[in-house]
Short mmCIF file of C-alpha atoms in Angstrom, two decimals:
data_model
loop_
_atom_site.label_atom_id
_atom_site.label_comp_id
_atom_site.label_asym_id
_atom_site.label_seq_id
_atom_site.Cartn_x
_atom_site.Cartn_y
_atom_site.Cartn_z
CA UNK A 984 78.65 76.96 -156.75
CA UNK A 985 77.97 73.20 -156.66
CA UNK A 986 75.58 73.29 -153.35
CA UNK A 987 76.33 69.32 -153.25
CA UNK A 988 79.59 69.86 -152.61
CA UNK A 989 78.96 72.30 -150.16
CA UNK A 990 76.82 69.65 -148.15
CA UNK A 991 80.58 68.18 -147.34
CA UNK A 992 81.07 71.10 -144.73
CA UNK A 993 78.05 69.41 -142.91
CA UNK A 994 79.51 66.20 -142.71
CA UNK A 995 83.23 67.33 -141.61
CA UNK A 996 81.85 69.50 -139.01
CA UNK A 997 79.09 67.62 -137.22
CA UNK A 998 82.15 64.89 -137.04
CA UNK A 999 84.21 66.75 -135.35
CA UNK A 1000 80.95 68.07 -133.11
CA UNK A 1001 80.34 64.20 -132.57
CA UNK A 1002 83.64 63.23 -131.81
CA UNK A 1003 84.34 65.68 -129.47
CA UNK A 1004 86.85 67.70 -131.17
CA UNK A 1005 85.05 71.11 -131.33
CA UNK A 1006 82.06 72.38 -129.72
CA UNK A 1007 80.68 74.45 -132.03
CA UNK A 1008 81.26 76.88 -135.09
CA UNK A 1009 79.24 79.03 -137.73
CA UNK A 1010 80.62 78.99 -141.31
CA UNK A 1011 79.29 81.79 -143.88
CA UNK A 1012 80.24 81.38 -147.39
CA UNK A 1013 79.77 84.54 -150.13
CA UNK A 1014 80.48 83.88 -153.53
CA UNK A 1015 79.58 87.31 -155.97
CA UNK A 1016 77.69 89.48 -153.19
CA UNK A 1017 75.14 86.21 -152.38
CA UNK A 1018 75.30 83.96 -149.61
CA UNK A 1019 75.74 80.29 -150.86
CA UNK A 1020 76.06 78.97 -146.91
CA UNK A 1021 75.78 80.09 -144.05
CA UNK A 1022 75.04 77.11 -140.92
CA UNK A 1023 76.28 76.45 -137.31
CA UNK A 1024 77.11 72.97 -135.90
CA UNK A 1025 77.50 72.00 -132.36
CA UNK A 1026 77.07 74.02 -129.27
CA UNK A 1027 76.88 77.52 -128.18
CA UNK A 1028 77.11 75.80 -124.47
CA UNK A 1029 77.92 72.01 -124.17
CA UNK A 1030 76.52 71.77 -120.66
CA UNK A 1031 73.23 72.78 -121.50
CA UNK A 1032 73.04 71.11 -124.71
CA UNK A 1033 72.12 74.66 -126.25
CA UNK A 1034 72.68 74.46 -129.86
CA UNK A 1035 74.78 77.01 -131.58
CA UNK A 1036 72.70 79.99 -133.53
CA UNK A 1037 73.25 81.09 -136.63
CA UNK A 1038 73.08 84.68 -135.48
CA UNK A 1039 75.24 84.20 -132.57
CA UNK A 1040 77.60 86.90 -131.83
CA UNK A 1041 81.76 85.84 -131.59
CA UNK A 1042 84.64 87.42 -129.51
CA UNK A 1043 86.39 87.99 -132.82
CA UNK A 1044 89.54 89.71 -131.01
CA UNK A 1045 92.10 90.19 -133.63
CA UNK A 1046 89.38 90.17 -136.84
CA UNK A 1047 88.94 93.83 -134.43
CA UNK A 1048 92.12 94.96 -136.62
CA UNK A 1049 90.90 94.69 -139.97
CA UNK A 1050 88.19 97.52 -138.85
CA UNK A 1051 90.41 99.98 -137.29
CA UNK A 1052 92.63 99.60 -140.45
CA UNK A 1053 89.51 100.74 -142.80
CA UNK A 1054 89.05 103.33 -139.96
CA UNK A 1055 92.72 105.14 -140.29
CA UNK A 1056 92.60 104.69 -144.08
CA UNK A 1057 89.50 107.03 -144.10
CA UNK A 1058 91.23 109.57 -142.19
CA UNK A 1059 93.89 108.65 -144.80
CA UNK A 1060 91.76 109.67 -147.54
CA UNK A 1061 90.27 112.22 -146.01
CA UNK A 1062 93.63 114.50 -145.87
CA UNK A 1063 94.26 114.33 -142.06
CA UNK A 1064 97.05 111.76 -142.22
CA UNK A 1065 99.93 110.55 -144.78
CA UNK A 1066 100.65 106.81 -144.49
CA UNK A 1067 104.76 107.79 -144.01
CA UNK A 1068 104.06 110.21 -141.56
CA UNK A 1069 105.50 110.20 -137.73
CA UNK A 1070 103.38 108.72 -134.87
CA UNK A 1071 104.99 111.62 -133.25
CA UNK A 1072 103.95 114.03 -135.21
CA UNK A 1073 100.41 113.26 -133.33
CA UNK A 1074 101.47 111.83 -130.13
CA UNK A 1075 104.30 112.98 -128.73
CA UNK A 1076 105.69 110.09 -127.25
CA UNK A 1077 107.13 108.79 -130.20
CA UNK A 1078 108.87 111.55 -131.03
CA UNK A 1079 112.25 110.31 -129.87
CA UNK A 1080 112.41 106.28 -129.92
CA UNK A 1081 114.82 103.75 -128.37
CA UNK A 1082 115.80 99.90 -129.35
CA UNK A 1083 116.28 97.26 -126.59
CA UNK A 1084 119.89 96.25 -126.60
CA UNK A 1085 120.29 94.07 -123.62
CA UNK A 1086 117.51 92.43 -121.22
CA UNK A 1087 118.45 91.42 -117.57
CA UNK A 1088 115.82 88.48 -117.37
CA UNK A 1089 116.15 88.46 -113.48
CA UNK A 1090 114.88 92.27 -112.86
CA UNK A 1091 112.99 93.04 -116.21
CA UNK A 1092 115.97 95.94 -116.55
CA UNK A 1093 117.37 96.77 -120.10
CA UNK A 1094 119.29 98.80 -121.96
CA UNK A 1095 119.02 100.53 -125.02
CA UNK A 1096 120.15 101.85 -128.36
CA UNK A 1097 118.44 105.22 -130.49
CA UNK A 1098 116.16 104.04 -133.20
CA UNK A 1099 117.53 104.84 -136.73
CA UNK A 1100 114.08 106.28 -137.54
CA UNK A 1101 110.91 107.42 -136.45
CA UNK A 1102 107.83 105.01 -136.83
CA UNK A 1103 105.07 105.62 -139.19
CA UNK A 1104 101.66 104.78 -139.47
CA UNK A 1105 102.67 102.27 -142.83
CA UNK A 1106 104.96 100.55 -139.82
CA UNK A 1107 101.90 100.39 -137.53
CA UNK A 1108 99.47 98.33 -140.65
CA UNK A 1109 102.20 96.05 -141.52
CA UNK A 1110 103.61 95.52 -138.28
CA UNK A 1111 107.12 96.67 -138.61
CA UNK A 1112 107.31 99.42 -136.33
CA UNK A 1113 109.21 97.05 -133.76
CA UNK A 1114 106.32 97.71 -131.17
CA UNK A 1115 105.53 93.67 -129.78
CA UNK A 1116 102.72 92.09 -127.78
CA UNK A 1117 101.39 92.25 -124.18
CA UNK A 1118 100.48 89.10 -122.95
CA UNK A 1119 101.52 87.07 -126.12
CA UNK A 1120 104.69 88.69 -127.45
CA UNK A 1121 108.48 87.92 -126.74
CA UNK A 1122 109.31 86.79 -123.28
CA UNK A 1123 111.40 90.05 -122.77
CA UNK A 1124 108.72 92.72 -124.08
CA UNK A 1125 105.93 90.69 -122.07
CA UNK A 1126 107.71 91.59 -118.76
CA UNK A 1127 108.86 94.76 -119.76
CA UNK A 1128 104.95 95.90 -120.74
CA UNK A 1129 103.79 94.36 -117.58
CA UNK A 1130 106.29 96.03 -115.69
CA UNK A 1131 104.93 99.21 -117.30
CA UNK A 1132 101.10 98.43 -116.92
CA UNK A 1133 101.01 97.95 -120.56
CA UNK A 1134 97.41 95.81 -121.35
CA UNK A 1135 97.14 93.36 -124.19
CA UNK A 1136 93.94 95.46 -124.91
CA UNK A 1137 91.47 93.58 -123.20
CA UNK A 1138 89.75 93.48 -119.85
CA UNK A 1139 91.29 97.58 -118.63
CA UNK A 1140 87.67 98.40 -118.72
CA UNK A 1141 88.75 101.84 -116.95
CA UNK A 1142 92.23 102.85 -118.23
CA UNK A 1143 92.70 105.39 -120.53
CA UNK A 1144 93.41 104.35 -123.98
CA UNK A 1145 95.77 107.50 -124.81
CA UNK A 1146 97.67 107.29 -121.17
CA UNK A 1147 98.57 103.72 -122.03
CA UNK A 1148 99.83 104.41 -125.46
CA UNK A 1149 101.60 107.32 -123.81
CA UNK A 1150 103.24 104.67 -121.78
CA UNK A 1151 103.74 102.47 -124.70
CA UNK A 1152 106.13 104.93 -126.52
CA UNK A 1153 107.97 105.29 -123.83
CA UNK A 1154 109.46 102.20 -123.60
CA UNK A 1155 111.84 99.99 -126.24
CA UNK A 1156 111.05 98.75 -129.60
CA UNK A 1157 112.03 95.12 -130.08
CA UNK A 1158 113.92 96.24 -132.90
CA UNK A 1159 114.71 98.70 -135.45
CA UNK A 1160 111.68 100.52 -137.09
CA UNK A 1161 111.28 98.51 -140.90
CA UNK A 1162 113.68 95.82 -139.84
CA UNK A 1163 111.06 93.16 -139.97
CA UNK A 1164 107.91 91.92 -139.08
CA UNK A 1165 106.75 91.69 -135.48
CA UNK A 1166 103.32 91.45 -134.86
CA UNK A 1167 102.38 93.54 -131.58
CA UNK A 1168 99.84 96.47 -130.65
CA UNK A 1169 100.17 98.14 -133.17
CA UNK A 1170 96.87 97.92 -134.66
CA UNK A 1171 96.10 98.88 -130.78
CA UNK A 1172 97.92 102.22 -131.17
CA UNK A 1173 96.39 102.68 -135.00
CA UNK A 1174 92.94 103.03 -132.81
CA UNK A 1175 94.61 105.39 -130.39
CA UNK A 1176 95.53 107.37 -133.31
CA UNK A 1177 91.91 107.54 -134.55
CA UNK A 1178 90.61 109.25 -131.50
CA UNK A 1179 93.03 111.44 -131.71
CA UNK A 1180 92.46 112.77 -134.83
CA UNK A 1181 88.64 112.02 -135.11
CA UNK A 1182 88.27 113.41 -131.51
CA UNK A 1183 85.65 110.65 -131.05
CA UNK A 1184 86.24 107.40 -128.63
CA UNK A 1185 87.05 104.66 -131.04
CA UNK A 1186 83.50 103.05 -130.40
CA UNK A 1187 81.61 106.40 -131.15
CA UNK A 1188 83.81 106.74 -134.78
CA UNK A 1189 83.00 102.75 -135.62
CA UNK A 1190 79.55 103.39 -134.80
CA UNK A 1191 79.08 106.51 -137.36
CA UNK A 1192 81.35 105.96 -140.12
CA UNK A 1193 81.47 102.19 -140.41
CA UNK A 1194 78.79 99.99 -137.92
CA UNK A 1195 76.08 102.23 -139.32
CA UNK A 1196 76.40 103.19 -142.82
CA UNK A 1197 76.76 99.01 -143.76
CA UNK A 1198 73.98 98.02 -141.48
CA UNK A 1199 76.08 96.37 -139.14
CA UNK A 1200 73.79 95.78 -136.20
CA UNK A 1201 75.32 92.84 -133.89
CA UNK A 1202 78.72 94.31 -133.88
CA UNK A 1203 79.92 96.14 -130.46
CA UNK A 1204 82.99 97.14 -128.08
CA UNK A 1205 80.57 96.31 -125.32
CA UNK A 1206 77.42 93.58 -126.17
CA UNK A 1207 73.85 95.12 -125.30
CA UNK A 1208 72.57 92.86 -122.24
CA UNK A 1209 69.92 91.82 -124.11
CA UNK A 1210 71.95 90.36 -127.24
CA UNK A 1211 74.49 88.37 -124.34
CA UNK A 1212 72.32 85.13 -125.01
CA UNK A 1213 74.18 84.53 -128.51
CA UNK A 1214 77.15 84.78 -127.30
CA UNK A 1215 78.57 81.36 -127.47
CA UNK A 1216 81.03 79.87 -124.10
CA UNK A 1217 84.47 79.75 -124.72
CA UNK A 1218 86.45 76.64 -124.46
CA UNK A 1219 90.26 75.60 -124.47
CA UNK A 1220 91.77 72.17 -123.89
CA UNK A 1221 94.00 70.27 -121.14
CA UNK A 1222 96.87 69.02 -121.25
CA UNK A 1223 95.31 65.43 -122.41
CA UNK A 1224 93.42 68.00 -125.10
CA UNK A 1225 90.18 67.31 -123.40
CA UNK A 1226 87.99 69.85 -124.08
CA UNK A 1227 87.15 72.27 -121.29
CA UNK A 1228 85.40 75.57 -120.28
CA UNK A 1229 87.65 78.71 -120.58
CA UNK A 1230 88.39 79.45 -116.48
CA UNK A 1231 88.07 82.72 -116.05
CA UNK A 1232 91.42 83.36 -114.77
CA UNK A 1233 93.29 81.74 -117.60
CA UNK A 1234 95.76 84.67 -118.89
CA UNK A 1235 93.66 87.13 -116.53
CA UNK A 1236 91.17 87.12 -119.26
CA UNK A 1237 87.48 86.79 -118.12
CA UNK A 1238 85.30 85.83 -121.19
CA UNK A 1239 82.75 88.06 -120.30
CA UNK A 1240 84.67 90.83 -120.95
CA UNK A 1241 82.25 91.84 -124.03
CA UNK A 1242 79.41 92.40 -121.24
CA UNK A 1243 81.63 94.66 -119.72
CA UNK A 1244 81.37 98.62 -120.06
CA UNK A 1245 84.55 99.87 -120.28
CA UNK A 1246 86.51 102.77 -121.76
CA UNK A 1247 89.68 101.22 -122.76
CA UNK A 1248 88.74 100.66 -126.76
CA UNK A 1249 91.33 98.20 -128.29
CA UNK A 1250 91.24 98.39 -131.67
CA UNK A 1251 93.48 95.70 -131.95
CA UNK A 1252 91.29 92.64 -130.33
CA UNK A 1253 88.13 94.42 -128.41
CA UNK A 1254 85.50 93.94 -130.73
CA UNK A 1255 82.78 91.32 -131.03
CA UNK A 1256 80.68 90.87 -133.74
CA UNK A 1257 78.23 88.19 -135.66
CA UNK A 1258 79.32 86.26 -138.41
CA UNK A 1259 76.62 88.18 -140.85
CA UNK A 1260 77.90 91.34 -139.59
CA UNK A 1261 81.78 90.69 -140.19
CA UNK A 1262 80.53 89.40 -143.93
CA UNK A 1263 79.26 92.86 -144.60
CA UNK A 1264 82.21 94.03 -144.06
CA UNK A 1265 84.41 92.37 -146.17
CA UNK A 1266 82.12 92.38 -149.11
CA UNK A 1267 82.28 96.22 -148.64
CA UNK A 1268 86.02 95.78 -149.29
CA UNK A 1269 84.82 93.09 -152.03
CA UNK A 1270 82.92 95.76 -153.86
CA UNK A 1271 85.72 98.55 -153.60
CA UNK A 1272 84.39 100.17 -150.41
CA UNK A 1273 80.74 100.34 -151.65
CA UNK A 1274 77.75 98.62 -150.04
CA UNK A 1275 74.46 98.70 -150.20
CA UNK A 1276 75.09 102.73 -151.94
CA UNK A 1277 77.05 103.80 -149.41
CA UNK A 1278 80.95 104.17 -149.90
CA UNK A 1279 83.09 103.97 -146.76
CA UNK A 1280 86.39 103.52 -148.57
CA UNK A 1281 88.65 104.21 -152.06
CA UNK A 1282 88.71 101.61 -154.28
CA UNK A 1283 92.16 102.56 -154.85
CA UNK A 1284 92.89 102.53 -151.15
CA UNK A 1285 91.52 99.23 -150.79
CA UNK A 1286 93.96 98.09 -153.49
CA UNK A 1287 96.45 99.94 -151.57
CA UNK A 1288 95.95 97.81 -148.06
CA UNK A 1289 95.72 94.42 -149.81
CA UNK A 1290 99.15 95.37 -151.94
CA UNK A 1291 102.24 93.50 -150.35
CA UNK A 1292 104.17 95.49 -147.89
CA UNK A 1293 106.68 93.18 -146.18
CA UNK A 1294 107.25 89.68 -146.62
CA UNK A 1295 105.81 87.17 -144.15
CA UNK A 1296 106.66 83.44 -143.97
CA UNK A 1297 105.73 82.37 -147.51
CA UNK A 1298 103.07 85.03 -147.52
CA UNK A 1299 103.14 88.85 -147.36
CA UNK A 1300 101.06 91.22 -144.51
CA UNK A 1301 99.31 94.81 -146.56
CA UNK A 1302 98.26 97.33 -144.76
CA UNK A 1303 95.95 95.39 -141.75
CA UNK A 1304 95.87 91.77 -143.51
CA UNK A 1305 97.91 88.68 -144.77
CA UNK A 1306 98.28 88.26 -148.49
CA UNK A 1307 98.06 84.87 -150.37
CA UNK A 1308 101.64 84.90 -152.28
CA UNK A 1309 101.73 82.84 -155.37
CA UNK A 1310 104.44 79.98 -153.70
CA UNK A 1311 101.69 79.68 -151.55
CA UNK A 1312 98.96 80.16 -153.90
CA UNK A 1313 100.83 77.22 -155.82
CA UNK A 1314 100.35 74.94 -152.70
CA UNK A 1315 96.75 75.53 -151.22
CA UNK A 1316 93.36 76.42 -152.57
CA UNK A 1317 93.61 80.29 -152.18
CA UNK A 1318 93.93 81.99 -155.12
CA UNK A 1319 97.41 85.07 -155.03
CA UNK A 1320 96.07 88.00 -153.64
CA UNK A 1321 93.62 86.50 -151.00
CA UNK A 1322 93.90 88.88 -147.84
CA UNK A 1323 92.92 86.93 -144.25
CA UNK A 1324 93.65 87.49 -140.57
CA UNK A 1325 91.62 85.09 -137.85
CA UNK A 1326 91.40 86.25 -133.82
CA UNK A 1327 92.71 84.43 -130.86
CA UNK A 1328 89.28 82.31 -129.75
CA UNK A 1329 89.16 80.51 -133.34
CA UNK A 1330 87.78 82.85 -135.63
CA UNK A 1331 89.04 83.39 -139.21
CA UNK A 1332 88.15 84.97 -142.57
CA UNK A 1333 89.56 84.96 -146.52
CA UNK A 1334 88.51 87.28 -148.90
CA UNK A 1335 89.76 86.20 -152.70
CA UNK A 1336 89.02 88.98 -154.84
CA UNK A 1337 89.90 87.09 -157.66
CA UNK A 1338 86.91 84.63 -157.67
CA UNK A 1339 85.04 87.68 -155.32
CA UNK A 1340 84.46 85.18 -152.40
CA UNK A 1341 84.35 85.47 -149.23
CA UNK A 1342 84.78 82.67 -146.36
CA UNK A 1343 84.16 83.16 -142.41
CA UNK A 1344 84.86 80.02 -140.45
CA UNK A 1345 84.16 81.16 -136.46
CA UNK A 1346 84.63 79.29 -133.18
CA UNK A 1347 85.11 79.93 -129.62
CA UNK A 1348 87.75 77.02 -128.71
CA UNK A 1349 91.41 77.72 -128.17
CA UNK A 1350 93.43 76.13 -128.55
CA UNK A 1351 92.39 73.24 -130.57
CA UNK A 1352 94.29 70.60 -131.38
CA UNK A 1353 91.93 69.52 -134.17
CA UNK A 1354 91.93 72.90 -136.23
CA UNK A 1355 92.47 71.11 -139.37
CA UNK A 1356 88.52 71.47 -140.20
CA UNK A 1357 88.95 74.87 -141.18
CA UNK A 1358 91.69 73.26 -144.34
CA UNK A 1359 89.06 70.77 -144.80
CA UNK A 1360 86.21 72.92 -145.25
CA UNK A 1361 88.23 75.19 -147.12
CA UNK A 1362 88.95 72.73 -149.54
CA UNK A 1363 85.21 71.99 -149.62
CA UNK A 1364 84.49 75.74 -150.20
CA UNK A 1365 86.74 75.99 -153.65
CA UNK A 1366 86.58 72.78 -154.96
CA UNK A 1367 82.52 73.60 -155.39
CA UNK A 1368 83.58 76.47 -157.70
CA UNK A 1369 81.81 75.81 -161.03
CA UNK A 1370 83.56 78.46 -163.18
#
């Protein structure tokens, strides 16, 4: 890669540090299993004028999903699990499934319809079960999970993870099992279903089949006390998009809640992790589930999760990530058959396994009304391909 060129991520992001439109961020750039660049700009805490490490250690909430994916698809290939199986055939709560019909707006009361079908895990990775979000879902399945006591995954540092998915299939899907795609907790229930068949607590089975084997060693449910300092502040905006500390109780969501020992594993958004770490990951999935001599996954099954599964938008969602279509592919820099996801703070990733490289862009700041930088430095990224 043309290292020049790369020197143009500098210059976008300290101008965006300098005019106030993001605090800070880490970018990590691996192009055939080397890192080309890897720098932070800006500010782990504004305040204090404390500059943003390298090594500092992100609330990468929904990039959580991409792990508990690789974590079912071992059991997967390990015999215990067919990807058109039942949830119900391991919890029983899902045995019998209804549909919302109608939704009384005034009381959180509904009625309901039988589902045509049972979901399966394959519904659960590409998000077509019909199972929405806590917290940031439709209006109607927000109430009718609060009503319930169903948590968006984060911060129910006591509740049991299998009682609330319990509760979960108890209630309606937003709509017919296949019908479309509706991103929800799925990936939430996906790590239910991993200590249920492991027998381990979702942080125990990350730890030994995943976290260790790759080396990962800033990546945690709950951050060691003594790691806390690199964890960068969070920040949103106002309604002037002024940059501001996150208050605590914005959406009830304290962001401490890393620090926090808990029991409640979401494998959907609970995981925090260093931008080194997260890289290690990927370019396990780079190398066809190989690092480093040790094989945590199939290449076949990898090929398997980043195969099209439903169509998205322009794109199409695998089994745990977003695919790169060719109309879009056509439009942008990524080459067809990039896989990506990104988590709620500002976080994001891109694997293109066609030119086998691998971009993290990570913040803390959401939401930000100047998120174009991560196009730009995009942009920046491929247009210093050589070959």
């Amino acid at each position: 890669m043309d290292d020049k060129r790369l020197a143009y991520i500098d210059t976008v992001m300290e101008e965006y540090v300098q005019k106030n439109w993001l605090i800070g961020s880490t970018t990590l750039v691996v192009k055939d299993n080397a890192v080309v660049y890897h720098k932070s700009h800006g500010f782990a805490d504004f305040d204090n004028k404390k500059p943003m490490p390298a090594d500092a250690i992100y609330r990468i909430m929904s990039q959580t999903k991409a792990i508990t994916s690789v974590a079912i698809m071992q059991l997967f290939e390990q015999g215990k699990l067919r990807l058109d199986q039942p949830v119900g055939d391991f919890i029983s709560e899902y045995a019998t499934q209804t549909v919302l019909k109608e939704f009384n707006p005034a009381d959180s009361s509904y009625t309901t319809e039988p589902a045509k079908r049972k979901i399966t895990i394959r519904d659960l990775l590409s998000h077509r079960s019909g199972i929405d979000y806590a917290g940031i879902g439709s209006d109607k399945m927000k109430a009718i999970y609060a009503k319930a006591g169903i948590p968006s995954g984060l911060g129910n540092t006591n509740a049991a993870l299998l009682d609330k998915m319990k509760s979960l299939g108890r209630l309606p899907l937003v709509h017919q099992p296949g019908e479309k795609f509706t991103y929800g907790l799925n990936t939430d229930l996906l790590g239910c279903l991993v200590e249920v068949i492991s027998g381990k607590p979702l942080d125990e089975y990350f730890k030994v089949n995943i976290f260790e084997p790759l080396g990962m060693k800033d990546t945690y449910f709950t951050v060691p006390l003594e790691k806390s300092s690199r964890m960068p502040k969070v920040y949103t905006e106002n309604a002037e998009n002024q940059i501001i500390p996150w208050d605590p109780t914005f959406r009830n969501l304290d962001p401490n809640y890393p620090l926090f020992p808990r029991t409640y594993f979401s494998g959907g958004a609970g995981l925090s992790a260093s931008t080194f770490d997260y890289a290690i990951f990927l370019q396990m999935l780079v190398n066809g589930g190989v690092y480093n001599g040790k094989q945590i996954l199939g290449r076949r099954t990898i090929e398997l999760m980043t195969s099209p599964q439903i169509a998205v938008g322009n794109d199409n969602f695998g089994l745990g990530f977003r695919i790169t279509s060719k109309k879009s592919a056509d439009l942008n820099m990524f080459s067809e058959g990039t896989y990506s996801w990104g988590g709620y703070y500002g976080t994001s990733y891109y694997v293109d396994p066609k030119e086998k490289l691998i971009i993290l862009i990570m913040t803390q700041h959401t939401p930000n009304s100047h998120g174009d930088f991560n196009q730009k430095v995009e942009n920046i990224i491929y247009s210093s391909l050589k070959k």
